[in-house]
Tab-separated table of C-alpha atoms and ligand atoms in Angstrom:
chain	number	residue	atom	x	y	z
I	238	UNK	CA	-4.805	-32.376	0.294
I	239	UNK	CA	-4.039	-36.010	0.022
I	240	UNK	CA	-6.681	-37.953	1.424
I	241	UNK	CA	-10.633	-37.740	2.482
I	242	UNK	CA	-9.853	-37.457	6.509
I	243	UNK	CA	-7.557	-34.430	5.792
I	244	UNK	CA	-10.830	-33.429	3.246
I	245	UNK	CA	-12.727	-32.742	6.600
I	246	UNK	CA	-12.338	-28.989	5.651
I	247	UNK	CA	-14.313	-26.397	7.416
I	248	UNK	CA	-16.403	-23.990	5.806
I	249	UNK	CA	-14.789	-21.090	5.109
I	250	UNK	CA	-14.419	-17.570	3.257
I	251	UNK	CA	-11.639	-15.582	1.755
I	252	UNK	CA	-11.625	-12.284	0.157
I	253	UNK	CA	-9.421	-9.953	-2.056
I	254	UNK	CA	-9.611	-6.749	-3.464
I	255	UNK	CA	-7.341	-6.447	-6.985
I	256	UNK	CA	-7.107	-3.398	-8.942
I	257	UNK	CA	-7.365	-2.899	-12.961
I	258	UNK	CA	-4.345	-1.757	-14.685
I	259	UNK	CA	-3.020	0.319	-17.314
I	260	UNK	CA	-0.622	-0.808	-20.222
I	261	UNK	CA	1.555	1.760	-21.655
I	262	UNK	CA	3.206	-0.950	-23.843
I	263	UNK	CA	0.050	-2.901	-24.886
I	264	UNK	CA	-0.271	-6.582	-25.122
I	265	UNK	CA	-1.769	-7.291	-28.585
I	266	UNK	CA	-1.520	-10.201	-30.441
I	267	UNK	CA	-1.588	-14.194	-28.010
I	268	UNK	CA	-0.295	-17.491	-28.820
I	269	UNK	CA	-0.435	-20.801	-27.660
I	270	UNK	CA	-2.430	-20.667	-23.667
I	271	UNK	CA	-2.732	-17.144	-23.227
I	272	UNK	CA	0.962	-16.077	-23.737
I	273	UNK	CA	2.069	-13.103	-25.292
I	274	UNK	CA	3.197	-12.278	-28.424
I	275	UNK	CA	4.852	-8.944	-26.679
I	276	UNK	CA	5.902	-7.968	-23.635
I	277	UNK	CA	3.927	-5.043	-22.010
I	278	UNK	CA	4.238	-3.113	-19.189
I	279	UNK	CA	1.843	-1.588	-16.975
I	280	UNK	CA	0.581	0.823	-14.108
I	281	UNK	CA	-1.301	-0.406	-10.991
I	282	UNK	CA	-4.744	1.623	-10.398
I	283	UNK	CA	-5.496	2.426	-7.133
I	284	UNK	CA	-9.425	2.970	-7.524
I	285	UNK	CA	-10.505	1.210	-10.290
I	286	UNK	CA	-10.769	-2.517	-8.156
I	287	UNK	CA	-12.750	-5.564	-8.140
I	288	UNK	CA	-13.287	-7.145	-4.768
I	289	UNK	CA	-14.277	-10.579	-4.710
I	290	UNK	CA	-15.179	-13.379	-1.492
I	291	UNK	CA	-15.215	-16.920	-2.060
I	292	UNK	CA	-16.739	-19.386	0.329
I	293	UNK	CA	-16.353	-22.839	-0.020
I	294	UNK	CA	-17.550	-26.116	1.308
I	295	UNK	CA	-16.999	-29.613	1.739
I	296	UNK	CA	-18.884	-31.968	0.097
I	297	UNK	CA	-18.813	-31.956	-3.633
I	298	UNK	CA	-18.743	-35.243	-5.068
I	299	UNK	CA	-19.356	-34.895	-8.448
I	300	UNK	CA	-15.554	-34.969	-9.676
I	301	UNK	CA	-15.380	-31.374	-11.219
I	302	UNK	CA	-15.172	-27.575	-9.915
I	303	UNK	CA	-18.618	-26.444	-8.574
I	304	UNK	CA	-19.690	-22.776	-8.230
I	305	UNK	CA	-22.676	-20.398	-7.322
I	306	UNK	CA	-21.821	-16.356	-8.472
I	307	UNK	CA	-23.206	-13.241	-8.077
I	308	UNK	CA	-22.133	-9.730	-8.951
I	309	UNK	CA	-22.991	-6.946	-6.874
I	310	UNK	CA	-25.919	-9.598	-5.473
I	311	UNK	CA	-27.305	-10.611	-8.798
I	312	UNK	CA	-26.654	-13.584	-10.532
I	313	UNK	CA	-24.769	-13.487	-13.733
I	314	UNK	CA	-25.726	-16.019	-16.123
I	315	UNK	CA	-22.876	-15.052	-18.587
I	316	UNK	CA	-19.508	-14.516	-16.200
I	317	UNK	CA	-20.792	-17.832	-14.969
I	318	UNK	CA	-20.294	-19.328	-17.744
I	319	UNK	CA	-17.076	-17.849	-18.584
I	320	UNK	CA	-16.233	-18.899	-14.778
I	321	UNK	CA	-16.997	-22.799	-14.975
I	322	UNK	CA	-15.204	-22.725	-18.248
I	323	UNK	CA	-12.097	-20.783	-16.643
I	324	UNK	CA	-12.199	-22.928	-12.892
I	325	UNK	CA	-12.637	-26.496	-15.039
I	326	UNK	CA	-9.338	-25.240	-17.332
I	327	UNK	CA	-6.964	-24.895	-14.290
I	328	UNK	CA	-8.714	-27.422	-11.788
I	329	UNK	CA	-6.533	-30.380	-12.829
I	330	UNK	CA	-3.097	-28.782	-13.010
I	331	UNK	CA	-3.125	-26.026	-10.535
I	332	UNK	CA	-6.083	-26.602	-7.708
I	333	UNK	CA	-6.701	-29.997	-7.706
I	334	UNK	CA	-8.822	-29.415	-4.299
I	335	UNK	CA	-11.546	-27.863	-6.760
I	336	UNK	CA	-12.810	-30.974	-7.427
I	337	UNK	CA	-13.863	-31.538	-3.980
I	338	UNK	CA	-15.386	-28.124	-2.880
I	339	UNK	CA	-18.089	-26.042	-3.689
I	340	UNK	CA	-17.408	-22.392	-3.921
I	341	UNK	CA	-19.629	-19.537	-3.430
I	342	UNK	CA	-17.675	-16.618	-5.533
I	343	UNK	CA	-19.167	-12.903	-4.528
I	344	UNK	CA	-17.768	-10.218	-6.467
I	345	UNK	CA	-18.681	-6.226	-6.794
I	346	UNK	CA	-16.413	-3.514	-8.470
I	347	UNK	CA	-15.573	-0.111	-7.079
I	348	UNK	CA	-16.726	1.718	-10.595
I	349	UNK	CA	-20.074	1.888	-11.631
I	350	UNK	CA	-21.406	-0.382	-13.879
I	351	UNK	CA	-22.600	2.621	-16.803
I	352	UNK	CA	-18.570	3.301	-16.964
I	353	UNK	CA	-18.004	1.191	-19.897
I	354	UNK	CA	-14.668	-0.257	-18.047
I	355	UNK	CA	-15.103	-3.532	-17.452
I	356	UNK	CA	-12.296	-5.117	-15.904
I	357	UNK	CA	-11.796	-8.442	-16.650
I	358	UNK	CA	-8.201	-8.041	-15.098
I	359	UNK	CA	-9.693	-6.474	-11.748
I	360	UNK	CA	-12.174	-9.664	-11.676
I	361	UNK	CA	-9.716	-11.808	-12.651
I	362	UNK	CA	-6.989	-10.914	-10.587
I	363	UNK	CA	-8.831	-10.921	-7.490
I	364	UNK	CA	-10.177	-14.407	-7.966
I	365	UNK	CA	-6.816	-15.699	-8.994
I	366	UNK	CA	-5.484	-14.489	-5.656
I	367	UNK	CA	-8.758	-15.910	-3.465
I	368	UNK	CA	-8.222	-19.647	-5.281
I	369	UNK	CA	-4.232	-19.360	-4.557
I	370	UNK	CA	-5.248	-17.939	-0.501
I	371	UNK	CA	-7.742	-21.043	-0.537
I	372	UNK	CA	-4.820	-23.154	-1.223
I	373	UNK	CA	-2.307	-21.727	1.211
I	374	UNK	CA	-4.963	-22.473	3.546
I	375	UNK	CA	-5.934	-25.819	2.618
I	376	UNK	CA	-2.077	-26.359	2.959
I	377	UNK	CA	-1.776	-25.077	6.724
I	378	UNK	CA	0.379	-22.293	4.545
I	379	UNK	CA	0.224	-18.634	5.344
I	380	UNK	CA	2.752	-17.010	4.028
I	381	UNK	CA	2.266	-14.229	0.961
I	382	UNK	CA	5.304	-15.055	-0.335
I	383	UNK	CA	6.664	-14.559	-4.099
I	384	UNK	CA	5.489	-17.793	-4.969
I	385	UNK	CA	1.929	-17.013	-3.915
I	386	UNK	CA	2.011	-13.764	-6.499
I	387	UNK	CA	3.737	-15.776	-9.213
I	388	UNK	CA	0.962	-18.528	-9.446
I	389	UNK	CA	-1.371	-15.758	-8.333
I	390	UNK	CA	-0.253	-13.719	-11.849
I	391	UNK	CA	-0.074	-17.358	-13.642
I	392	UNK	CA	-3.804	-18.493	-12.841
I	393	UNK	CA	-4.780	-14.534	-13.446
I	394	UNK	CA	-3.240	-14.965	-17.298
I	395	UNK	CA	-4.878	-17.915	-17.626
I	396	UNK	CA	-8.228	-16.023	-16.996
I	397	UNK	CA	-7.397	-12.712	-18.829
I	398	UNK	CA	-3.821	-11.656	-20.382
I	399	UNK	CA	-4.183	-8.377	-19.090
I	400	UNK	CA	-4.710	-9.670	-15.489
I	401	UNK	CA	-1.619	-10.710	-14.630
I	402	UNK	CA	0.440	-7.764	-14.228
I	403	UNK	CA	-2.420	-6.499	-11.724
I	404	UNK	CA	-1.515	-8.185	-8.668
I	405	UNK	CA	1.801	-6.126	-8.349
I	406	UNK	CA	1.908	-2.932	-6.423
I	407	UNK	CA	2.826	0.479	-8.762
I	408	UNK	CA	4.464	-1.196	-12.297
I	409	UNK	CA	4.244	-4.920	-13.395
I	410	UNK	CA	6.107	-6.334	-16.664
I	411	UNK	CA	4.722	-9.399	-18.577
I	412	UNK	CA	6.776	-10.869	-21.421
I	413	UNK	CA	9.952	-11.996	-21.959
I	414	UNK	CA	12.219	-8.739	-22.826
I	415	UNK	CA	15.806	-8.147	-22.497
I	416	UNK	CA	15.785	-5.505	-20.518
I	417	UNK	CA	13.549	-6.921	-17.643
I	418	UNK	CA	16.124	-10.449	-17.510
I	419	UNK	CA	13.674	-11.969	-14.698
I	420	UNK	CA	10.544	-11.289	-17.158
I	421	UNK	CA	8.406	-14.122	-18.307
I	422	UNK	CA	5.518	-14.838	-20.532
I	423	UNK	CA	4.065	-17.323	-17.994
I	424	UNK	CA	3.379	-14.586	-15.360
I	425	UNK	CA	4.135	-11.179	-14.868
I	426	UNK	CA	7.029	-9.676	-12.481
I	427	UNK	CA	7.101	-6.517	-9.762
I	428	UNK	CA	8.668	-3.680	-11.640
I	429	UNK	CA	8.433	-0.971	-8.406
I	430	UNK	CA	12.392	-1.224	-8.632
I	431	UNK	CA	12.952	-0.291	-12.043
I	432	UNK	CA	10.304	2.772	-11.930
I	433	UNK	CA	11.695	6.076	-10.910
I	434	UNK	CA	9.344	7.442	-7.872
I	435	UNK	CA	7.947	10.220	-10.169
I	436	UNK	CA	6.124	7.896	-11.734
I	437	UNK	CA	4.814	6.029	-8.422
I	438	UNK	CA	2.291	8.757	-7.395
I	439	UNK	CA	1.345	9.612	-11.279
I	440	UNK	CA	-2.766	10.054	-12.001
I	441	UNK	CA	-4.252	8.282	-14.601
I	442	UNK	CA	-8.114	10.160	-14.906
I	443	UNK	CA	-9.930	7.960	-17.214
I	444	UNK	CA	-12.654	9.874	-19.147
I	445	UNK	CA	-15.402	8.072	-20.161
I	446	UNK	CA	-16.796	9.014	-23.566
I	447	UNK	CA	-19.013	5.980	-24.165
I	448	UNK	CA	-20.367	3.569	-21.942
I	449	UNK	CA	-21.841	1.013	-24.307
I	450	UNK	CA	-20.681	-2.785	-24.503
I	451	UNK	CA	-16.907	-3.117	-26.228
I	452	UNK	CA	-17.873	-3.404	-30.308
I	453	UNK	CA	-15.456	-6.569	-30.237
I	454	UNK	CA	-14.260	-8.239	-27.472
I	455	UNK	CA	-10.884	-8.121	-26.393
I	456	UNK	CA	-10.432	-11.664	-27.292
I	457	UNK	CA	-11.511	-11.493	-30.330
I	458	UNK	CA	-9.340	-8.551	-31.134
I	459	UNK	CA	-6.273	-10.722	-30.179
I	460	UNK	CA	-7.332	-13.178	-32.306
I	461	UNK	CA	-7.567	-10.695	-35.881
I	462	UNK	CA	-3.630	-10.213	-34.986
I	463	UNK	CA	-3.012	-13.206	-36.635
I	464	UNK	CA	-3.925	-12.259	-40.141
I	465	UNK	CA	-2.648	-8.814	-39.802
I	466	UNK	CA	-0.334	-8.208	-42.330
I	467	UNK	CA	1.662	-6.003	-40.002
I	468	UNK	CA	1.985	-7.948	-36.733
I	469	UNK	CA	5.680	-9.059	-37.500
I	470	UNK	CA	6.670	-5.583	-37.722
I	471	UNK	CA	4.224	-4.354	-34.543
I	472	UNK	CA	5.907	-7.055	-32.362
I	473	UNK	CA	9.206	-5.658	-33.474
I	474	UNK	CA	8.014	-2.197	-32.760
I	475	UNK	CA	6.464	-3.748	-29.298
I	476	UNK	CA	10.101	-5.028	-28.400
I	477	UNK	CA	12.197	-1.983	-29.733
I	478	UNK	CA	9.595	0.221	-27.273
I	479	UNK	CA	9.736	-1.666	-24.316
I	480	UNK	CA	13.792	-1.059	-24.186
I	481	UNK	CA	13.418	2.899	-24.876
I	482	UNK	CA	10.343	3.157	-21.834
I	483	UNK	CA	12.267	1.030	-19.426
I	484	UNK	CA	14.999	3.977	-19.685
I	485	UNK	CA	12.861	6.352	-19.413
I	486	UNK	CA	10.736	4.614	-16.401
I	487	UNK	CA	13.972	4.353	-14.552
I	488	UNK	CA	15.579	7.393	-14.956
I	489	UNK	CA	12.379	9.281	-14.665
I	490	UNK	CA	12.523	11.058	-18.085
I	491	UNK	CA	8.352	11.947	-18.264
I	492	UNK	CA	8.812	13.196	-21.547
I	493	UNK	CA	9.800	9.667	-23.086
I	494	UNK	CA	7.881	8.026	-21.598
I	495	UNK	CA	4.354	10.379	-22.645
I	496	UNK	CA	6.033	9.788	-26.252
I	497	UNK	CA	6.166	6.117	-26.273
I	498	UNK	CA	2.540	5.939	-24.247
I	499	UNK	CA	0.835	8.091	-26.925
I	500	UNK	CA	2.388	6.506	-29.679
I	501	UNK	CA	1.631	3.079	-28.132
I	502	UNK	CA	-2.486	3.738	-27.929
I	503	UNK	CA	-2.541	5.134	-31.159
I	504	UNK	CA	-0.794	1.856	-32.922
I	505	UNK	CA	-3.102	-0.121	-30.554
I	506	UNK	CA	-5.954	1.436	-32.536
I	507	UNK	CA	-4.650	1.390	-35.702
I	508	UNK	CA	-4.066	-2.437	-35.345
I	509	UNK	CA	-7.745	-2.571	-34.998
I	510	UNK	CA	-8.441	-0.283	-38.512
I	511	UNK	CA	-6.446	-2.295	-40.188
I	512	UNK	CA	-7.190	-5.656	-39.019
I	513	UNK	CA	-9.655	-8.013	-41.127
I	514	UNK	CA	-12.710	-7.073	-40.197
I	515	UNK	CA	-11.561	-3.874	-39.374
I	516	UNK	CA	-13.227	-1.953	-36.172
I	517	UNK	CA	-13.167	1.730	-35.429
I	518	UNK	CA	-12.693	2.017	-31.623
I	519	UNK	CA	-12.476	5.683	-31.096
I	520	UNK	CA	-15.404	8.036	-31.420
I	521	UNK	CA	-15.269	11.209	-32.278
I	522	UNK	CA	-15.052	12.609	-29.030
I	523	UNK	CA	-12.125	10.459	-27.999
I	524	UNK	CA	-10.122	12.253	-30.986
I	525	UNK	CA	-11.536	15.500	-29.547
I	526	UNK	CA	-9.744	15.146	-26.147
I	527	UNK	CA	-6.655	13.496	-27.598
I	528	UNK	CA	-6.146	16.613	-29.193
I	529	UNK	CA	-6.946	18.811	-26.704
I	530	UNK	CA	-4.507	17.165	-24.317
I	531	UNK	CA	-2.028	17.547	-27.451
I	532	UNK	CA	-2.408	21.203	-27.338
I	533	UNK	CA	-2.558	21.899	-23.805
I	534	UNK	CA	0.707	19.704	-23.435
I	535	UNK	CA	2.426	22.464	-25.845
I	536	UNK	CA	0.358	25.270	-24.716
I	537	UNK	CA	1.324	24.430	-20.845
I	538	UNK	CA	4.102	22.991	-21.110
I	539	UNK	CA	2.559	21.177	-18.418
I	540	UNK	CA	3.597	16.590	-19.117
I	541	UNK	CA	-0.093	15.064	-19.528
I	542	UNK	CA	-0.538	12.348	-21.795
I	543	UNK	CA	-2.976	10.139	-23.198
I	544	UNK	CA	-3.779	6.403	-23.708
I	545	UNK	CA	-6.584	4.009	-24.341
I	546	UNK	CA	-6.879	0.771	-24.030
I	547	UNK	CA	-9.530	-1.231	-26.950
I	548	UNK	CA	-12.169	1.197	-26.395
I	549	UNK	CA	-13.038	5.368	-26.865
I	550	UNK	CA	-12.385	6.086	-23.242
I	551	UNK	CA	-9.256	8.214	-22.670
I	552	UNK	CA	-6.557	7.884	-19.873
I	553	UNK	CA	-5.290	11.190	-18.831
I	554	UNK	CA	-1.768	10.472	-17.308
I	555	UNK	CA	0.328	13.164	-15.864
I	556	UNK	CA	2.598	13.703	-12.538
I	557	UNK	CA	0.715	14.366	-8.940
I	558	UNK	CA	3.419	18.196	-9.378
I	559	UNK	CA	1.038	19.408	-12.082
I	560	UNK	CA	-2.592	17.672	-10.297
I	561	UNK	CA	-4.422	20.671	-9.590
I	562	UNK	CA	-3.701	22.988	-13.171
I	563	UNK	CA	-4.430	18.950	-14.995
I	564	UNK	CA	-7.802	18.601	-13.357
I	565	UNK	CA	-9.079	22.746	-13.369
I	566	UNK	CA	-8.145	22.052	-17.346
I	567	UNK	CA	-9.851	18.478	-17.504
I	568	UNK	CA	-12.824	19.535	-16.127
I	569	UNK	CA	-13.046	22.886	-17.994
I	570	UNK	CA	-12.058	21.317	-21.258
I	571	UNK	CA	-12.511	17.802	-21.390
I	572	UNK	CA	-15.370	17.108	-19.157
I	573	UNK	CA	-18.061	18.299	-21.945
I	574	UNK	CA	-16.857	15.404	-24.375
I	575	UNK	CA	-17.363	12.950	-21.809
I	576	UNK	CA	-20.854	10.810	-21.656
I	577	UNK	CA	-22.713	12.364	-18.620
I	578	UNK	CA	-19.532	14.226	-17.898
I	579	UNK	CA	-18.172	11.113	-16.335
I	580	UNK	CA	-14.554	10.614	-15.104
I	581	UNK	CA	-13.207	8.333	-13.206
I	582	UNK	CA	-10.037	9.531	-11.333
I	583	UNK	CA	-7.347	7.341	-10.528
I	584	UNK	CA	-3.551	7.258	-9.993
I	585	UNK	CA	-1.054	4.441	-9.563
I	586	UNK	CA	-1.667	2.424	-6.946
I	587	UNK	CA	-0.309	-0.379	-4.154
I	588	UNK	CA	-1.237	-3.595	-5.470
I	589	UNK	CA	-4.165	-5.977	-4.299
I	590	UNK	CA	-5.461	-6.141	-0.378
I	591	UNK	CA	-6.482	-9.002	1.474
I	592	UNK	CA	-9.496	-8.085	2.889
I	593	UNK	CA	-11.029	-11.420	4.768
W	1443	DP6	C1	-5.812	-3.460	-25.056
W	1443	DP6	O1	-6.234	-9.089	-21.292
W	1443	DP6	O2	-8.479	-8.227	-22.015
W	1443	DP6	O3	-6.077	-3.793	-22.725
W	1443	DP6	O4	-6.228	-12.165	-22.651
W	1443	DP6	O5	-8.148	-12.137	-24.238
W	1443	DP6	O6	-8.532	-11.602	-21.813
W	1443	DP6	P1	-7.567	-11.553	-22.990
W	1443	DP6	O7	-7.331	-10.029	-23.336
W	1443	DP6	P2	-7.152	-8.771	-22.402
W	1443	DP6	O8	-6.444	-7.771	-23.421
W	1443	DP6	C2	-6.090	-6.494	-22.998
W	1443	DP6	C3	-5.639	-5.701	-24.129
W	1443	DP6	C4	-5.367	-4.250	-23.840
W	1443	DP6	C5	-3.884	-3.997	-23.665
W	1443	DP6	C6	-3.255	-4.409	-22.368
W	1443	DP6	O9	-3.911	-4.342	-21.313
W	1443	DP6	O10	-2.062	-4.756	-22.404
């Protein structure tokens, strides 16, 4: 958009629908704008989505981005403010036409709010993806091309680490790493080809064991990496992991790759115990289940894993082969150690959806 006749823009309304994700090698630890001090790798939910519309309109003249927001049809004072903040960050290098519009963002999620997951990379994500399909159309482009998912996964960092890898269908890598050569710390990459198809139609059930606000904020939890006396050695470990799961990933060897996603939560956790503060993420009941899945796993012999992300909820991941013996023993065993016997089930998944 170069000049004010070609500013005669209509009004008009875009709409996405991006899915959360779930790192099996976890992205802990950020440096410099929002890059990683690791490369992680993650799963694409399926059901676990935020869908977001944004409307704009000609006619702002005050120089700067411009926004009204709701959630679910309620204003939100305090993503609001975390919005301005994030749209007045990347108006000057990557949407310069913010200056001139006024956007009406809408945005609703697919869990329920009392599941103690909120997804800043679902939200994220899916506004990334509406500002970068504004563009395209401001542009007379149309195409959702490569380029439209790389500065969709760049703007989505920008906004949340986490949220980059989710506009990829089934696996996404973020990081620079040896064994994914095309990998980046920018923005993350498809990794569908380098993911045996076992692993495409895998469940991840998450079981929700609290549903109260995160005790720190993933930010801030980033942030205590750089005073932990063992982050040299965890990036290390980080780096050393991702080369051992891609194998397994691609040759479709479950068995590593439960190994490396257990041991991955766990460290994830005991980063936080050991950080300065130090924060206790689990409760009690999240050690309950971890166990139990332990024990079933060698009981069974049945592959079902666990991981977490910064919180006490528990993903249950295991292969769509075993689905009905993993849920009859989920809901048998697991479901009484989950607050109001919530679970939320979801499996890998196809990637974001244009929906307007
Ligand atoms: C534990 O992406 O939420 O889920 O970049 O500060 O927004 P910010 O952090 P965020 O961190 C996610 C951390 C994690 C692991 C992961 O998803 O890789």
């Amino acid at each position: 958009m170069s000049n004010s006749t070609e500013m005669e823009i209509k009004n008009n309304k875009v709409g996405w629908e991006s899915p959360s994700n779930i790192a099996i090698i976890k992205y802990w630890g950020k440096y410099g704008n929002q890059l990683p001090q690791n490369a992680s790798v993650s799963f694409t939910l399926k059901n676990a989505a935020t869908r977001t519309f944004v409307e704009w309109r000609n006619g702002n003249t005050t120089g700067k981005p411009e926004c009204t927001f709701s959630f679910e049809g309620k204003e939100n004072p305090a993503f609001k403010a975390r919005l301005d903040k994030f749209l007045n960050s990347i108006c000057h290098d990557f949407f310069p036409f913010l200056q001139h519009v006024t956007l009406h963002i809408d945005s609703s999620n697919s869990f329920p709010h009392s599941s103690g997951i909120a997804s800043s990379a679902s939200a994220m994500s899916a506004l990334a993806l509406c500002l970068c399909d504004i563009e395209n159309q401001i542009n007379g482009v149309g195409d959702f091309n490569e380029s439209f998912y790389k500065k969709s996964s760049i703007v989505s960092r920008l906004g949340s680490g986490s949220a980059c890898r989710s506009v990829y269908p089934y696996m996404a890598v973020w990081g620079k790493h040896q064994s994914y050569p095309d990998a980046s710390d920018e923005y993350a990459i498809p990794a569908e080809s380098s993911m045996h198809p076992v692993f495409k139609s895998f469940h991840d059930d998450i079981l929700i064991v609290s549903a109260d606000q995160k005790s720190v904020s993933s930010s801030a939890g980033h942030g205590l990496m750089e005073n932990n006396p063992f982050a040299k050695a965890r990036y290390l470990q980080a780096e050393n992991r991702m080369r051992v799961l891609s194998e397994a990933l691609n040759s479709g060897d479950i068995g590593g790759f439960g190994k490396i996603a257990e041991e991955e939560a766990l460290t994830l956790h005991a980063l936080m115990m050991c950080s300065d503060p130090s924060y206790i993420l689990m409760e009690e009941n999240s050690l309950a289940i971890i166990k139990k899945v332990k024990q079933f796993r060698q009981d069974s012999g049945i592959p079902v894993y666990f991981t977490l992300d910064a919180g006490p909820n528990v993903h249950v991941l295991y292969p769509d082969e075993f689905e009905k013996k993993v849920s009859a023993f989920i809901y048998e065993e697991l479901k009484p150690f989950c607050y109001q016997g919530k679970i939320l089930r979801d499996e890998v998944g196809k990637g974001p959806q244009k929906i307007c």
